[in-house]
XYZ file of C-alpha atoms in Angstrom:
570
model
C 22.829 12.213 -27.506
C 25.568 9.874 -26.405
C 23.523 6.765 -27.014
C 23.586 7.469 -30.760
C 27.353 7.220 -30.768
C 27.276 4.208 -28.492
C 24.857 2.436 -30.800
C 27.345 2.735 -33.627
C 30.093 1.508 -31.361
C 28.184 -1.630 -30.498
C 28.160 -2.577 -34.151
C 24.508 -2.392 -35.189
C 23.774 -0.494 -38.362
C 20.330 0.362 -37.107
C 18.517 -0.143 -33.848
C 14.895 0.029 -32.718
C 14.295 0.450 -28.993
C 10.865 -0.013 -27.430
C 10.425 1.440 -23.962
C 9.415 -1.475 -21.754
C 9.097 0.314 -18.437
C 5.964 -0.447 -16.449
C 4.095 2.583 -17.834
C 4.740 1.751 -21.474
C 4.128 -1.970 -20.912
C 0.725 -1.156 -19.458
C 0.027 0.924 -22.570
C 0.824 -1.926 -24.941
C 4.593 -1.690 -25.523
C 5.083 -5.459 -25.602
C 2.398 -5.789 -28.279
C 4.223 -3.162 -30.315
C 7.472 -5.093 -29.851
C 5.799 -8.286 -31.037
C 4.223 -6.550 -34.036
C 7.566 -5.029 -35.028
C 9.286 -8.403 -34.790
C 6.600 -9.978 -36.961
C 6.613 -7.200 -39.554
C 10.413 -7.116 -39.841
C 10.467 -10.883 -40.267
C 7.847 -10.678 -43.004
C 10.099 -8.217 -44.806
C 12.915 -10.790 -44.553
C 15.130 -8.520 -42.476
C 17.914 -10.000 -40.360
C 17.192 -9.124 -36.740
C 19.071 -9.420 -33.459
C 16.978 -9.237 -30.316
C 20.085 -9.267 -28.096
C 23.276 -7.281 -28.475
C 25.656 -8.959 -30.920
C 28.753 -6.715 -31.103
C 30.041 -8.023 -34.419
C 26.646 -8.186 -36.090
C 25.449 -5.689 -38.653
C 21.841 -6.842 -38.401
C 19.027 -4.620 -37.249
C 18.864 -4.682 -33.450
C 15.363 -4.761 -31.975
C 15.434 -4.370 -28.213
C 13.464 -3.352 -25.157
C 14.591 -0.778 -22.625
C 13.688 0.404 -19.174
C 11.695 3.555 -18.496
C 12.595 6.472 -20.766
C 10.800 8.873 -18.449
C 8.292 10.410 -20.836
C 5.552 8.142 -19.487
C 2.629 10.264 -20.622
C 3.645 9.843 -24.272
C 4.207 6.080 -24.208
C 4.621 3.586 -25.672
C 7.816 5.142 -26.978
C 9.813 3.802 -29.925
C 13.314 5.079 -30.708
C 15.103 4.502 -34.008
C 18.907 4.795 -34.012
C 21.197 6.101 -35.364
C 18.500 8.228 -37.035
C 17.738 9.602 -33.556
C 13.982 9.493 -34.102
C 11.530 9.240 -31.211
C 7.967 8.111 -31.848
C 5.265 8.635 -29.218
C 2.045 6.831 -28.327
C 2.855 4.063 -30.757
C 0.304 1.294 -31.274
C 0.431 -1.912 -33.266
C -1.394 -0.138 -36.091
C 1.603 2.190 -36.502
C 4.115 -0.605 -37.021
C 3.664 -0.890 -40.791
C 4.443 2.808 -41.267
C 7.513 2.636 -39.013
C 8.962 -0.310 -40.912
C 7.992 0.749 -44.437
C 8.807 4.442 -44.142
C 11.512 4.756 -41.484
C 13.382 1.457 -41.509
C 13.236 0.803 -45.237
C 13.204 4.342 -46.655
C 14.750 6.445 -43.879
C 11.758 8.755 -43.722
C 10.153 10.208 -40.596
C 6.536 9.350 -39.784
C 5.581 12.865 -38.803
C 2.291 12.037 -37.113
C 4.095 9.852 -34.535
C 6.570 12.519 -33.448
C 6.044 14.684 -30.374
C 4.024 17.847 -30.970
C 5.254 20.578 -28.619
C 2.093 22.332 -27.375
C 4.066 25.504 -26.629
C 5.349 25.974 -30.193
C 3.005 23.673 -32.124
C 6.140 22.214 -33.686
C 6.808 18.534 -34.315
C 9.963 17.337 -32.535
C 11.714 14.437 -34.214
C 14.350 13.608 -31.599
C 15.038 13.780 -27.880
C 17.306 16.740 -28.549
C 14.326 18.875 -29.579
C 11.918 18.029 -26.758
C 12.056 20.421 -23.765
C 11.119 17.568 -21.419
C 14.527 16.007 -22.139
C 16.728 18.974 -23.037
C 16.154 20.661 -19.657
C 17.266 17.600 -17.706
C 20.659 16.299 -16.631
C 20.388 12.540 -16.815
C 23.194 11.073 -14.693
C 21.822 8.088 -12.854
C 19.221 7.655 -15.592
C 21.752 8.021 -18.401
C 21.545 4.425 -19.555
C 17.907 3.867 -18.541
C 15.768 4.000 -21.614
C 18.223 2.823 -24.166
C 20.191 -0.224 -22.938
C 18.416 -3.538 -22.661
C 18.050 -4.099 -18.901
C 17.952 -7.844 -19.481
C 21.327 -7.866 -21.228
C 24.541 -8.006 -19.204
C 26.504 -7.463 -22.418
C 24.828 -4.114 -23.046
C 25.642 -2.919 -19.555
C 29.260 -3.955 -19.954
C 29.396 -2.340 -23.418
C 28.622 1.010 -21.801
C 31.395 0.691 -19.235
C 29.336 -1.247 -16.741
C 31.156 -2.919 -13.826
C 34.178 -0.688 -14.509
C 33.623 0.969 -11.151
C 33.479 -2.378 -9.365
C 36.656 -3.559 -11.096
C 38.393 -0.385 -9.968
C 37.116 -0.847 -6.414
C 38.244 -4.477 -6.160
C 41.503 -4.309 -8.093
C 42.840 -0.789 -7.596
C 41.439 0.674 -4.383
C 41.510 -0.111 -0.686
C 38.313 0.135 1.373
C 39.685 3.312 2.962
C 40.262 4.887 -0.450
C 36.728 4.042 -1.588
C 35.209 5.628 1.520
C 37.398 8.713 1.114
C 36.343 9.105 -2.526
C 32.641 8.829 -1.717
C 33.024 11.240 1.213
C 34.855 13.673 -1.086
C 32.024 13.477 -3.627
C 29.587 14.866 -1.050
C 26.995 12.276 -2.077
C 24.006 12.334 0.271
C 21.525 9.497 0.532
C 18.697 9.856 -1.960
C 16.247 7.997 0.267
C 15.051 11.119 2.005
C 17.236 11.866 5.013
C 20.185 13.112 2.994
C 22.825 11.642 5.331
C 26.316 11.683 3.757
C 26.786 8.274 2.165
C 30.567 8.107 2.563
C 30.393 8.884 6.271
C 27.885 6.098 6.770
C 30.205 3.692 4.965
C 33.196 4.833 7.000
C 31.337 4.166 10.259
C 30.567 0.614 9.120
C 34.087 0.079 7.787
C 35.595 0.912 11.156
C 33.506 -1.665 13.022
C 35.647 -4.669 14.007
C 32.997 -7.304 13.142
C 33.962 -10.142 10.809
C 30.494 -10.251 9.235
C 28.834 -7.169 7.728
C 25.928 -6.587 5.368
C 24.820 -4.107 2.707
C 21.133 -3.661 1.914
C 19.561 -1.847 -1.010
C 16.310 -0.215 0.078
C 13.926 -0.645 -2.853
C 10.809 -0.522 -0.685
C 9.373 2.498 -2.439
C 5.846 2.942 -1.141
C 4.983 6.598 -1.518
C 1.937 7.521 -3.615
C 3.090 8.889 -6.959
C 6.734 7.841 -6.559
C 8.350 5.428 -9.014
C 11.989 6.544 -9.324
C 13.565 3.528 -7.650
C 11.278 1.141 -9.478
C 12.312 2.694 -12.784
C 16.030 2.387 -12.021
C 15.671 -1.260 -11.007
C 13.612 -1.973 -14.118
C 15.834 0.050 -16.441
C 19.374 -0.550 -15.205
C 19.470 -3.339 -12.596
C 23.182 -4.027 -13.039
C 23.995 -0.477 -11.909
C 22.292 -1.233 -8.593
C 24.206 -4.484 -8.197
C 27.473 -2.755 -9.061
C 26.768 -0.061 -6.464
C 26.089 -2.768 -3.880
C 29.366 -4.509 -4.728
C 31.346 -1.302 -4.294
C 29.625 -0.540 -0.987
C 30.357 -4.065 0.213
C 34.003 -3.747 -0.798
C 34.201 -0.434 1.069
C 32.994 -1.806 4.409
C 34.320 -5.366 4.179
C 31.091 -7.214 3.473
C 30.535 -10.292 1.336
C 26.741 -10.468 1.463
C 24.226 -7.979 0.097
C 20.433 -7.811 -0.166
C 17.968 -5.962 -2.351
C 14.736 -5.354 -0.427
C 12.156 -4.602 -3.106
C 8.418 -4.546 -2.756
C 6.576 -7.426 -4.368
C 4.165 -4.988 -6.044
C 7.028 -4.252 -8.451
C 7.015 -7.569 -10.325
C 8.995 -6.282 -13.301
C 11.669 -4.830 -11.032
C 11.849 -8.094 -9.067
C 12.133 -10.095 -12.279
C 14.890 -7.948 -13.765
C 16.864 -7.736 -10.530
C 16.752 -11.530 -10.209
C 17.770 -11.919 -13.840
C 20.653 -9.492 -13.377
C 21.924 -11.418 -10.343
C 21.760 -14.716 -12.225
C 23.602 -13.249 -15.222
C 26.251 -11.657 -13.003
C 26.775 -14.950 -11.186
C 27.062 -16.825 -14.476
C 29.671 -14.330 -15.667
C 31.699 -14.616 -12.458
C 30.964 -11.028 -11.454
C 29.176 -12.295 -8.352
C 30.147 -15.500 -6.631
C 33.259 -16.961 -5.013
C 36.082 -15.365 -7.004
C 35.197 -11.805 -7.979
C 37.399 -10.520 -10.780
C 39.953 -13.171 -9.840
C 40.555 -11.672 -6.379
C 39.427 -14.714 -4.443
C 36.815 -12.568 -2.726
C 33.194 -13.726 -2.628
C 29.950 -11.812 -2.954
C 26.428 -13.111 -2.553
C 23.436 -11.028 -3.629
C 19.877 -11.953 -2.643
C 16.684 -10.332 -3.917
C 14.041 -10.108 -1.183
C 10.485 -9.236 -2.285
C 8.806 -7.360 0.575
C 5.213 -7.415 1.741
C 4.719 -3.753 0.924
C 4.360 -2.130 4.352
C 5.185 1.589 4.154
C 6.915 1.525 7.532
C 9.417 -1.057 6.285
C 11.066 1.722 4.301
C 12.410 2.827 7.693
C 15.794 1.232 8.307
C 15.211 -0.595 11.581
C 11.748 -1.790 10.544
C 13.285 -3.170 7.343
C 15.942 -5.023 9.308
C 13.249 -6.602 11.489
C 11.305 -7.610 8.382
C 14.363 -9.276 6.821
C 14.942 -11.179 10.057
C 11.385 -12.522 9.855
C 10.004 -10.286 12.599
C 7.161 -7.785 12.520
C 8.371 -4.680 10.691
C 8.409 -2.026 13.399
C 11.106 0.577 14.127
C 13.351 0.600 17.183
C 15.087 3.610 18.730
C 18.516 4.683 17.470
C 21.359 4.551 18.482
C 22.825 2.094 17.922
C 22.623 2.842 14.227
C 22.525 0.015 11.678
C 26.055 0.912 10.568
C 27.115 -0.162 14.074
C 24.583 -2.877 14.867
C 22.190 -3.818 12.115
C 21.060 -7.029 10.458
C 21.465 -9.973 12.843
C 23.398 -7.669 15.141
C 26.112 -6.993 12.564
C 27.225 -3.652 11.035
C 24.919 -2.973 8.114
C 24.779 -0.299 5.450
C 21.372 0.582 4.021
C 21.298 2.754 0.908
C 18.431 3.329 -1.437
C 18.376 2.356 -5.125
C 19.206 5.769 -6.550
C 22.120 6.283 -4.167
C 23.710 2.978 -5.092
C 23.185 3.471 -8.824
C 25.232 6.683 -8.621
C 28.247 5.029 -6.994
C 29.839 3.354 -10.055
C 29.819 6.624 -12.000
C 31.316 8.535 -9.087
C 34.138 6.027 -8.771
C 34.888 6.123 -12.490
C 34.556 9.868 -13.073
C 35.935 10.957 -9.709
C 34.490 12.900 -6.799
C 35.408 16.312 -8.191
C 33.600 15.621 -11.446
C 30.477 14.638 -9.516
C 30.623 17.805 -7.411
C 30.410 19.960 -10.522
C 26.696 19.157 -10.570
C 24.246 20.436 -8.006
C 24.945 22.770 -5.097
C 27.915 22.796 -2.692
C 25.813 21.296 0.099
C 23.876 18.909 -2.154
C 26.099 17.785 -5.029
C 24.818 15.763 -7.934
C 21.399 15.190 -9.398
C 18.042 13.985 -8.119
C 15.339 12.014 -9.860
C 11.734 13.063 -9.362
C 8.466 11.427 -10.311
C 6.591 14.370 -11.820
C 2.825 13.897 -11.644
C -0.417 15.754 -11.063
C -1.806 18.736 -12.950
C 1.113 19.129 -15.308
C 1.384 18.756 -19.088
C 4.331 16.339 -19.102
C 4.229 13.692 -16.414
C 6.995 11.152 -15.992
C 10.411 10.414 -14.573
C 12.873 13.316 -14.589
C 16.389 14.010 -13.318
C 17.781 17.464 -12.579
C 20.791 18.844 -10.706
C 20.166 19.966 -7.137
C 19.658 23.716 -7.239
C 17.106 23.563 -10.036
C 14.036 25.643 -9.237
C 10.478 24.416 -9.027
C 9.602 26.838 -11.808
C 12.080 25.136 -14.136
C 10.663 21.719 -13.279
C 6.981 22.598 -13.469
C 6.972 24.968 -16.418
C 10.023 24.114 -18.557
C 10.301 20.356 -18.100
C 6.702 19.722 -17.082
C 5.346 22.025 -19.758
C 3.107 23.963 -17.367
C -0.098 23.393 -15.436
C -3.305 21.800 -16.669
C -6.924 21.870 -15.655
C -8.514 18.836 -14.043
C -9.432 17.729 -17.554
C -5.791 17.855 -18.680
C -5.999 21.016 -20.781
C -2.899 23.265 -20.553
C -3.720 26.589 -18.959
C -1.889 29.694 -17.746
C -1.976 31.143 -14.258
C -3.397 28.044 -12.624
C -0.461 26.901 -10.507
C -1.436 26.581 -6.874
C 1.019 24.266 -5.140
C 3.475 21.446 -5.477
C 3.754 18.608 -3.009
C 7.387 17.528 -2.691
C 8.752 14.417 -1.032
C 5.782 12.077 -0.884
C 3.346 11.867 2.052
C 6.150 12.807 4.430
C 6.901 15.948 2.435
C 5.147 19.264 2.286
C 3.059 21.474 0.012
C 4.822 24.563 -1.322
C 3.052 27.693 -2.658
C 3.695 29.823 -5.801
C 5.905 32.188 -3.760
C 8.541 29.423 -3.582
C 8.609 28.600 -7.285
C 12.046 30.194 -7.642
C 13.591 28.498 -4.632
C 16.562 26.287 -5.654
C 15.774 22.735 -4.583
C 18.184 20.878 -2.355
C 18.058 18.942 0.903
C 18.425 21.991 3.129
C 16.234 24.508 1.280
C 13.325 22.072 1.238
C 13.665 21.356 4.953
C 13.688 25.051 5.747
C 10.512 25.466 3.700
C 8.719 22.694 5.600
C 9.104 20.009 2.935
C 11.810 17.453 2.190
C 13.434 15.680 -0.737
C 11.972 12.487 0.676
C 11.132 9.908 -1.902
C 11.327 12.407 -4.754
C 7.630 12.424 -5.509
C 6.586 15.759 -6.964
C 2.849 16.373 -7.394
C 1.706 19.560 -9.120
C -1.684 20.989 -8.135
C -3.844 23.557 -9.895
C -6.209 26.214 -8.548
C -9.071 23.722 -8.579
C -7.378 21.745 -5.795
C -8.665 22.007 -2.227
C -5.594 22.146 0.013
C -7.533 20.944 3.072
C -8.502 17.818 1.151
C -4.905 17.386 0.048
C -3.744 17.502 3.656
C -6.406 14.956 4.559
C -5.377 12.651 1.689
C -1.768 12.443 2.827
C -2.714 12.284 6.495
C -5.051 9.371 5.806
C -2.197 7.571 4.042
C 0.332 8.048 6.841
C -2.267 7.213 9.507
C -3.190 3.988 7.725
C 0.463 3.055 7.313
C 1.445 3.794 10.919
C 2.835 0.627 12.482
C 1.075 1.603 15.716
C 4.060 1.135 17.971
C 4.205 4.628 19.464
C 1.169 6.485 20.786
C 1.871 9.871 19.240
C 2.022 8.464 15.742
C -0.781 5.919 16.137
C -3.306 8.065 18.003
C -2.052 11.521 17.068
C -2.414 10.983 13.337
C -5.858 9.494 13.926
C -6.928 12.610 15.833
C -5.478 14.848 13.129
C -7.586 13.001 10.606
C -10.706 13.555 12.739
C -9.938 17.270 13.033
C -9.427 17.540 9.267
C -12.820 15.883 8.781
C -14.311 18.513 11.094
C -12.860 21.234 8.849
C -14.075 19.631 5.642
C -17.538 18.847 7.006
C -18.203 22.230 8.638
C -17.907 21.372 12.351
C -14.584 23.110 13.019
C -13.834 26.432 14.660
C -10.710 28.574 14.588
C -9.639 26.791 17.758
C -9.645 23.558 15.779
C -6.857 24.917 13.592
C -4.786 25.816 16.648
C -5.292 22.347 18.108
C -4.316 20.763 14.794
C -1.114 22.744 14.646
C -0.197 21.951 18.256
C -0.961 18.264 17.818
C 0.997 18.074 14.553
C 4.057 19.623 16.187
C 3.750 17.210 19.118
C 3.672 14.211 16.766
C 6.679 15.563 14.920
C 8.588 16.011 18.154
C 7.681 12.842 19.981
C 7.292 10.041 17.454
C 9.759 7.198 17.550
C 10.890 6.964 13.939
C 11.430 9.223 10.975
C 8.145 8.255 9.377
C 6.184 9.352 12.441
C 8.180 12.530 12.791
C 7.395 13.551 9.215
C 3.802 12.301 9.124
C 2.278 15.713 10.029
C 4.269 17.621 7.371
C 1.337 17.799 4.980
C -0.848 19.385 7.677
C 1.827 21.782 8.916
C 2.838 22.968 5.449
C -0.724 23.526 4.249
C -1.557 25.379 7.455
C 1.559 27.507 6.981
C 1.061 28.428 3.345
C -2.692 28.020 2.792
C -4.178 29.009 6.162
C -6.648 31.389 4.521
C -8.188 28.405 2.751
C -8.564 26.553 6.069
C -10.136 29.663 7.623
C -12.594 29.948 4.763
C -13.728 26.384 5.522
C -14.021 27.161 9.225
C -15.331 30.727 9.370
C -17.340 31.039 6.157
C -18.237 27.332 5.959
C -17.207 27.597 2.357
C -14.714 25.623 0.253
C -13.051 28.126 -2.131
C -12.646 25.440 -4.789
C -16.096 23.985 -4.338
C -14.622 20.499 -3.758
C -15.979 19.905 -0.222
C -19.568 18.797 -0.794
C -20.894 19.610 2.702
C -19.772 23.243 2.508
C -21.092 26.065 0.392
C -19.443 26.957 -2.877
C -18.300 30.459 -3.737
C -20.397 32.381 -6.245
C -17.707 31.824 -8.860
C -15.323 28.886 -8.524
C -11.991 29.433 -10.213
C -11.919 27.312 -13.348
């Protein structure tokens, strides 16, 4: 992998990287880091804990999320290219004595591929990584997110320098339009077109906002990027601001992401200290102020106009569009709102060029997409694949296949995958070979949405799944419009009738009609997509609903007030 070469280029003879994403931290990664530091010191080894380009000492560092969350804490040894999984403090002695001092591999700490029963020593041997195309996540997992020097050493801020010193705002917008980049926040609106609309507004004051208010159950892509490569987000914001003529940017990030908030704040402070942000960017005389805004965590504030209200100190509720924020946004000024993943792609697009970016993905959806892969799947974690990749590739090649409720790998148990968070939809086995992109998912009744991807096995009751997501969206409704506030509540009541044996076939018809009415008449995008879980499960799993209603039987045996089939699929 490229990071092996880069490690040599930075000057360290050997490097140990401990994944310090939220998942690995919660599994004890910081204790492992402390134990390694102590053990290496006891062995009188010279250690750098921050990048020192001219140093030949061993470099012990922390990284952002490496994606393979289920196998954490993860420890990588470079340039040996060794990956150790599920490392604890009790493994530290073996890592130091055998690998660092003798160059030997501790076999028991390497990944055991359940498909081949073979130990995999490096990333290059693990299907979870080899099947991915890591573009926006390329540096996540190996650079130290708390080190500006490491980001710069990998070419960081090169895109911003190009934007400020070599390109006009018009040229930046044209390049992003030519790349075909579509917003990764769910709607898929062309990013360059949005920028061009804001650029053309005559206002003297304009704003750029990074939407880091990721609130979907099971989604953690944006959090991982902010934790793992915060300077890429800031650089993307700077380029967007340069493109539209703004000098003030915000990062709206939910307070429940304390590590992301901490690292984003640290990155801003370091960038200001280095003169990258401030009153004289790259010697151009231009200024740029970046403010990190922890949010209160309301799901609806992921919607653009609700977020703007929240930032202005008002109650976070949507307002009708137009005017769009690019025309009249924060404090009445033209405002661009892009999500974390979208912005983190911008510097690479500017450096590599639009045509290079378009080589990935599909013609209508160029590039890659990150997904949070969870549920009944062998390998859970953060993944990145080109648009056009099939669900089968994600679930079975990268995810390693389906598991039982107890986590045991099993064949023939795939039932559905829920794509796009609570606003997305549930897709059946018949769509496993459908190439994923913005348009194919919409036509199937789902959406890219947040990028959450939940795999479900045959033991899953699809009626209960629909109720779970409907309960979430109903609870998170801001209550402003009747169809969303009351319609989702009635859908929840009707789903309870199905689960508790009171429903008839007419109930299903009413549910479908009501869901379509909510979708048609709600004020904002969140309301319009709230019934997707109900509509998609009714579309693809109607027989399971009818079994609940007609036979008063839950085929999976999960609904306690209904009868169970003679033999529940196990």
